[in-house]
Amino acid sequence: MATSYKSLGQLDLTTTALTTLYTCPASTETVISTVIIANRNASADTFRLAIRVDGDAISNKHYIAYDVPVAANDSTTLTLGITVKATDVVSVQAGTADRLSINAFGAEVTV
């Protein structure tokens, strides 16, 4: 089994719609170690983070962070250690468009 430590996804959230940050590839398991949410604006904002098992349609059970505030010109770091399997999807949503940058880091393990 090969392990690849990497940036799993980077987004500039230009919309307030739920957006895919990362989809776990086939024949892979992934450990999401850190997600950083940066607010590039002079006004506070909020974000949502969800893990959609097997790419399910979003529902309340998928959220691991919901309307979490990020102060103006600041960032929030989530140290997670969440494991996902092939076809699981990590999704994010901003409270306001064009303010937040999202970066996810972790390790992909080929199985």
Short mmCIF file of N, CA and C in Angstrom, two decimals:
data_model
loop_
_atom_site.label_atom_id
_atom_site.label_comp_id
_atom_site.label_asym_id
_atom_site.label_seq_id
_atom_site.Cartn_x
_atom_site.Cartn_y
_atom_site.Cartn_z
N MET A 1 0.85 -1.18 0.00
CA MET A 1 0.00 0.00 0.00
C MET A 1 0.89 1.24 0.00
N ALA A 2 0.69 2.09 -0.98
CA ALA A 2 1.45 3.33 -1.10
C ALA A 2 0.67 4.47 -0.43
N THR A 3 1.41 5.34 0.28
CA THR A 3 0.81 6.50 0.92
C THR A 3 1.36 7.76 0.28
N SER A 4 0.46 8.67 -0.06
CA SER A 4 0.84 9.93 -0.67
C SER A 4 0.31 11.08 0.18
N TYR A 5 1.21 11.86 0.79
CA TYR A 5 0.82 13.02 1.60
C TYR A 5 0.69 14.20 0.65
N LYS A 6 -0.45 14.90 0.73
CA LYS A 6 -0.66 15.92 -0.28
C LYS A 6 -1.73 16.93 0.09
N SER A 7 -1.82 17.95 -0.74
CA SER A 7 -2.94 18.87 -0.70
C SER A 7 -4.09 18.16 -1.39
N LEU A 8 -5.18 17.97 -0.68
CA LEU A 8 -6.32 17.22 -1.23
C LEU A 8 -7.24 18.11 -2.06
N GLY A 9 -7.27 19.38 -1.74
CA GLY A 9 -8.13 20.28 -2.50
C GLY A 9 -7.95 21.71 -2.06
N GLN A 10 -8.16 22.62 -3.00
CA GLN A 10 -8.11 24.06 -2.74
C GLN A 10 -9.24 24.72 -3.50
N LEU A 11 -9.97 25.61 -2.83
CA LEU A 11 -11.09 26.30 -3.47
C LEU A 11 -11.13 27.76 -3.07
N ASP A 12 -11.52 28.58 -4.02
CA ASP A 12 -11.97 29.95 -3.77
C ASP A 12 -13.48 29.86 -3.91
N LEU A 13 -14.20 29.97 -2.81
CA LEU A 13 -15.65 29.78 -2.86
C LEU A 13 -16.32 31.01 -3.45
N THR A 14 -16.59 30.94 -4.75
CA THR A 14 -17.17 32.07 -5.48
C THR A 14 -18.69 32.04 -5.46
N THR A 15 -19.26 31.08 -4.78
CA THR A 15 -20.71 30.91 -4.70
C THR A 15 -21.08 30.50 -3.28
N THR A 16 -22.36 30.59 -2.96
CA THR A 16 -22.83 30.11 -1.66
C THR A 16 -23.44 28.71 -1.77
N ALA A 17 -23.30 28.10 -2.93
CA ALA A 17 -23.80 26.73 -3.14
C ALA A 17 -22.83 25.72 -2.56
N LEU A 18 -23.35 24.57 -2.16
CA LEU A 18 -22.50 23.48 -1.69
C LEU A 18 -21.57 23.08 -2.84
N THR A 19 -20.27 23.00 -2.54
CA THR A 19 -19.25 22.78 -3.56
C THR A 19 -18.35 21.63 -3.15
N THR A 20 -17.99 20.78 -4.10
CA THR A 20 -17.09 19.66 -3.81
C THR A 20 -15.67 20.15 -3.65
N LEU A 21 -15.06 19.83 -2.51
CA LEU A 21 -13.66 20.13 -2.24
C LEU A 21 -12.78 18.95 -2.61
N TYR A 22 -13.26 17.73 -2.34
CA TYR A 22 -12.45 16.54 -2.57
C TYR A 22 -13.35 15.33 -2.73
N THR A 23 -13.01 14.48 -3.68
CA THR A 23 -13.67 13.18 -3.85
C THR A 23 -12.59 12.11 -3.75
N CYS A 24 -12.77 11.17 -2.86
CA CYS A 24 -11.78 10.11 -2.67
C CYS A 24 -11.75 9.22 -3.91
N PRO A 25 -10.58 9.05 -4.53
CA PRO A 25 -10.48 8.26 -5.76
C PRO A 25 -10.75 6.76 -5.53
N ALA A 26 -11.00 6.07 -6.64
CA ALA A 26 -11.19 4.61 -6.60
C ALA A 26 -9.94 3.94 -6.05
N SER A 27 -10.12 2.81 -5.39
CA SER A 27 -9.01 2.01 -4.82
C SER A 27 -8.15 2.81 -3.85
N THR A 28 -8.77 3.74 -3.14
CA THR A 28 -8.03 4.64 -2.24
C THR A 28 -8.83 4.85 -0.95
N GLU A 29 -8.10 4.99 0.14
CA GLU A 29 -8.65 5.47 1.40
C GLU A 29 -7.85 6.71 1.75
N THR A 30 -8.50 7.69 2.36
CA THR A 30 -7.83 8.96 2.63
C THR A 30 -8.04 9.36 4.08
N VAL A 31 -6.98 9.91 4.67
CA VAL A 31 -7.07 10.53 5.99
C VAL A 31 -6.97 12.03 5.77
N ILE A 32 -8.03 12.73 6.12
CA ILE A 32 -8.04 14.19 6.02
C ILE A 32 -7.52 14.72 7.35
N SER A 33 -6.33 15.28 7.32
CA SER A 33 -5.71 15.71 8.57
C SER A 33 -6.08 17.13 8.95
N THR A 34 -6.11 18.04 7.97
CA THR A 34 -6.32 19.45 8.28
C THR A 34 -7.13 20.12 7.18
N VAL A 35 -8.06 20.98 7.61
CA VAL A 35 -8.78 21.85 6.68
C VAL A 35 -8.61 23.27 7.22
N ILE A 36 -8.18 24.17 6.34
CA ILE A 36 -7.99 25.57 6.72
C ILE A 36 -8.96 26.43 5.92
N ILE A 37 -9.70 27.27 6.63
CA ILE A 37 -10.65 28.18 6.01
C ILE A 37 -10.15 29.59 6.26
N ALA A 38 -9.82 30.31 5.18
CA ALA A 38 -9.31 31.68 5.29
C ALA A 38 -10.37 32.65 4.80
N ASN A 39 -10.65 33.65 5.61
CA ASN A 39 -11.58 34.72 5.23
C ASN A 39 -10.75 35.89 4.72
N ARG A 40 -10.85 36.19 3.43
CA ARG A 40 -10.06 37.24 2.80
C ARG A 40 -10.77 38.59 2.84
N ASN A 41 -11.83 38.72 3.58
CA ASN A 41 -12.66 39.92 3.57
C ASN A 41 -12.62 40.64 4.91
N ALA A 42 -12.98 41.91 4.89
CA ALA A 42 -13.00 42.72 6.11
C ALA A 42 -14.28 42.53 6.92
N SER A 43 -15.14 41.60 6.50
CA SER A 43 -16.36 41.27 7.24
C SER A 43 -16.33 39.79 7.61
N ALA A 44 -16.90 39.46 8.75
CA ALA A 44 -16.98 38.06 9.19
C ALA A 44 -17.84 37.26 8.22
N ASP A 45 -17.63 35.96 8.20
CA ASP A 45 -18.40 35.06 7.35
C ASP A 45 -18.58 33.73 8.08
N THR A 46 -19.28 32.79 7.44
CA THR A 46 -19.49 31.46 8.01
C THR A 46 -19.21 30.42 6.94
N PHE A 47 -19.00 29.18 7.38
CA PHE A 47 -18.82 28.08 6.44
C PHE A 47 -19.49 26.83 6.97
N ARG A 48 -19.71 25.88 6.04
CA ARG A 48 -20.21 24.56 6.37
C ARG A 48 -19.27 23.54 5.74
N LEU A 49 -19.10 22.40 6.42
CA LEU A 49 -18.26 21.31 5.93
C LEU A 49 -19.03 20.02 6.11
N ALA A 50 -19.09 19.21 5.05
CA ALA A 50 -19.85 17.96 5.10
C ALA A 50 -19.05 16.83 4.47
N ILE A 51 -19.27 15.62 4.99
CA ILE A 51 -18.71 14.40 4.42
C ILE A 51 -19.89 13.59 3.89
N ARG A 52 -19.96 13.44 2.57
CA ARG A 52 -21.07 12.72 1.95
C ARG A 52 -20.59 11.32 1.57
N VAL A 53 -20.95 10.33 2.39
CA VAL A 53 -20.54 8.95 2.17
C VAL A 53 -21.12 8.46 0.83
N ASP A 54 -20.26 7.86 0.02
CA ASP A 54 -20.64 7.36 -1.31
C ASP A 54 -21.26 8.44 -2.19
N GLY A 55 -20.92 9.72 -1.92
CA GLY A 55 -21.45 10.81 -2.74
C GLY A 55 -22.93 11.04 -2.59
N ASP A 56 -23.51 10.60 -1.47
CA ASP A 56 -24.94 10.79 -1.23
C ASP A 56 -25.36 12.24 -1.44
N ALA A 57 -26.63 12.46 -1.75
CA ALA A 57 -27.20 13.79 -1.76
C ALA A 57 -27.11 14.35 -0.34
N ILE A 58 -26.84 15.62 -0.22
CA ILE A 58 -26.62 16.23 1.09
C ILE A 58 -27.87 16.12 1.98
N SER A 59 -27.63 15.81 3.25
CA SER A 59 -28.69 15.83 4.26
C SER A 59 -28.05 16.25 5.58
N ASN A 60 -28.86 16.49 6.56
CA ASN A 60 -28.35 16.99 7.84
C ASN A 60 -27.30 16.08 8.48
N LYS A 61 -27.38 14.78 8.27
CA LYS A 61 -26.45 13.85 8.91
C LYS A 61 -25.02 14.00 8.41
N HIS A 62 -24.80 14.63 7.28
CA HIS A 62 -23.47 14.73 6.68
C HIS A 62 -22.60 15.85 7.25
N TYR A 63 -23.20 16.83 7.89
CA TYR A 63 -22.44 18.01 8.33
C TYR A 63 -21.58 17.71 9.55
N ILE A 64 -20.30 18.12 9.45
CA ILE A 64 -19.41 18.05 10.61
C ILE A 64 -19.08 19.45 11.12
N ALA A 65 -19.41 20.47 10.35
CA ALA A 65 -19.32 21.87 10.77
C ALA A 65 -20.46 22.60 10.06
N TYR A 66 -21.18 23.43 10.82
CA TYR A 66 -22.37 24.06 10.25
C TYR A 66 -22.45 25.52 10.70
N ASP A 67 -22.37 26.42 9.74
CA ASP A 67 -22.43 27.87 9.98
C ASP A 67 -21.41 28.31 11.04
N VAL A 68 -20.21 27.78 10.93
CA VAL A 68 -19.12 28.14 11.83
C VAL A 68 -18.58 29.51 11.43
N PRO A 69 -18.47 30.43 12.38
CA PRO A 69 -17.99 31.78 12.04
C PRO A 69 -16.48 31.81 11.80
N VAL A 70 -16.09 32.67 10.85
CA VAL A 70 -14.68 32.98 10.62
C VAL A 70 -14.59 34.50 10.67
N ALA A 71 -13.79 35.02 11.59
CA ALA A 71 -13.67 36.46 11.76
C ALA A 71 -13.10 37.13 10.51
N ALA A 72 -13.32 38.42 10.41
CA ALA A 72 -12.81 39.20 9.29
C ALA A 72 -11.29 39.07 9.20
N ASN A 73 -10.78 38.89 7.98
CA ASN A 73 -9.34 38.80 7.73
C ASN A 73 -8.64 37.82 8.67
N ASP A 74 -9.25 36.67 8.87
CA ASP A 74 -8.72 35.67 9.80
C ASP A 74 -8.89 34.30 9.16
N SER A 75 -8.44 33.28 9.87
CA SER A 75 -8.62 31.91 9.38
C SER A 75 -8.98 30.99 10.54
N THR A 76 -9.57 29.86 10.17
CA THR A 76 -9.91 28.82 11.12
C THR A 76 -9.26 27.52 10.64
N THR A 77 -8.59 26.83 11.54
CA THR A 77 -7.94 25.57 11.19
C THR A 77 -8.63 24.43 11.93
N LEU A 78 -9.06 23.43 11.17
CA LEU A 78 -9.68 22.24 11.75
C LEU A 78 -8.69 21.09 11.63
N THR A 79 -8.27 20.55 12.77
CA THR A 79 -7.41 19.37 12.79
C THR A 79 -8.32 18.18 13.00
N LEU A 80 -8.44 17.32 11.96
CA LEU A 80 -9.54 16.37 11.94
C LEU A 80 -9.15 14.90 12.12
N GLY A 81 -8.32 14.36 11.26
CA GLY A 81 -8.04 12.93 11.30
C GLY A 81 -9.22 12.10 10.84
N ILE A 82 -10.03 12.62 9.93
CA ILE A 82 -11.20 11.91 9.41
C ILE A 82 -10.76 10.98 8.29
N THR A 83 -11.29 9.77 8.29
CA THR A 83 -10.99 8.84 7.21
C THR A 83 -12.19 8.74 6.28
N VAL A 84 -11.88 8.69 4.98
CA VAL A 84 -12.92 8.50 3.98
C VAL A 84 -12.47 7.42 3.01
N LYS A 85 -13.45 6.82 2.36
CA LYS A 85 -13.14 5.73 1.41
C LYS A 85 -13.51 6.18 0.00
N ALA A 86 -13.15 5.36 -0.96
CA ALA A 86 -13.43 5.66 -2.36
C ALA A 86 -14.88 6.08 -2.56
N THR A 87 -15.10 7.10 -3.33
CA THR A 87 -16.38 7.72 -3.69
C THR A 87 -16.98 8.62 -2.61
N ASP A 88 -16.38 8.71 -1.43
CA ASP A 88 -16.85 9.67 -0.43
C ASP A 88 -16.46 11.07 -0.89
N VAL A 89 -17.31 12.05 -0.59
CA VAL A 89 -17.13 13.41 -1.08
C VAL A 89 -17.09 14.39 0.10
N VAL A 90 -16.09 15.27 0.10
CA VAL A 90 -16.00 16.35 1.08
C VAL A 90 -16.54 17.59 0.40
N SER A 91 -17.56 18.20 1.00
CA SER A 91 -18.20 19.38 0.43
C SER A 91 -18.13 20.55 1.39
N VAL A 92 -18.07 21.75 0.82
CA VAL A 92 -18.00 22.98 1.63
C VAL A 92 -18.99 23.99 1.08
N GLN A 93 -19.34 24.93 1.94
CA GLN A 93 -20.28 25.99 1.55
C GLN A 93 -19.94 27.25 2.31
N ALA A 94 -19.97 28.37 1.63
CA ALA A 94 -19.70 29.66 2.25
C ALA A 94 -21.01 30.38 2.55
N GLY A 95 -20.99 31.20 3.60
CA GLY A 95 -22.15 32.03 3.90
C GLY A 95 -22.31 33.16 2.91
N THR A 96 -21.20 33.65 2.39
CA THR A 96 -21.18 34.75 1.42
C THR A 96 -20.18 34.40 0.32
N ALA A 97 -20.52 34.68 -0.91
CA ALA A 97 -19.63 34.37 -2.03
C ALA A 97 -18.40 35.28 -2.06
N ASP A 98 -17.32 34.77 -2.61
CA ASP A 98 -16.09 35.52 -2.89
C ASP A 98 -15.37 36.05 -1.65
N ARG A 99 -15.44 35.32 -0.55
CA ARG A 99 -14.72 35.73 0.65
C ARG A 99 -13.79 34.65 1.19
N LEU A 100 -14.17 33.38 1.03
CA LEU A 100 -13.45 32.30 1.70
C LEU A 100 -12.58 31.49 0.75
N SER A 101 -11.41 31.11 1.24
CA SER A 101 -10.54 30.13 0.58
C SER A 101 -10.49 28.92 1.48
N ILE A 102 -10.56 27.72 0.89
CA ILE A 102 -10.56 26.47 1.65
C ILE A 102 -9.41 25.61 1.14
N ASN A 103 -8.62 25.07 2.06
CA ASN A 103 -7.53 24.16 1.71
C ASN A 103 -7.63 22.92 2.59
N ALA A 104 -7.51 21.75 1.98
CA ALA A 104 -7.53 20.48 2.73
C ALA A 104 -6.24 19.73 2.48
N PHE A 105 -5.71 19.12 3.54
CA PHE A 105 -4.46 18.39 3.48
C PHE A 105 -4.65 17.01 4.12
N GLY A 106 -3.91 16.03 3.62
CA GLY A 106 -4.03 14.70 4.20
C GLY A 106 -3.17 13.69 3.47
N ALA A 107 -3.55 12.43 3.62
CA ALA A 107 -2.78 11.33 3.02
C ALA A 107 -3.73 10.38 2.31
N GLU A 108 -3.40 10.08 1.05
CA GLU A 108 -4.13 9.08 0.30
C GLU A 108 -3.37 7.75 0.38
N VAL A 109 -4.09 6.68 0.68
CA VAL A 109 -3.50 5.36 0.77
C VAL A 109 -4.12 4.49 -0.31
N THR A 110 -3.31 4.01 -1.23
CA THR A 110 -3.79 3.13 -2.29
C THR A 110 -3.98 1.73 -1.71
N VAL A 111 -5.18 1.16 -1.90
CA VAL A 111 -5.48 -0.17 -1.36
C VAL A 111 -5.62 -1.19 -2.46
#
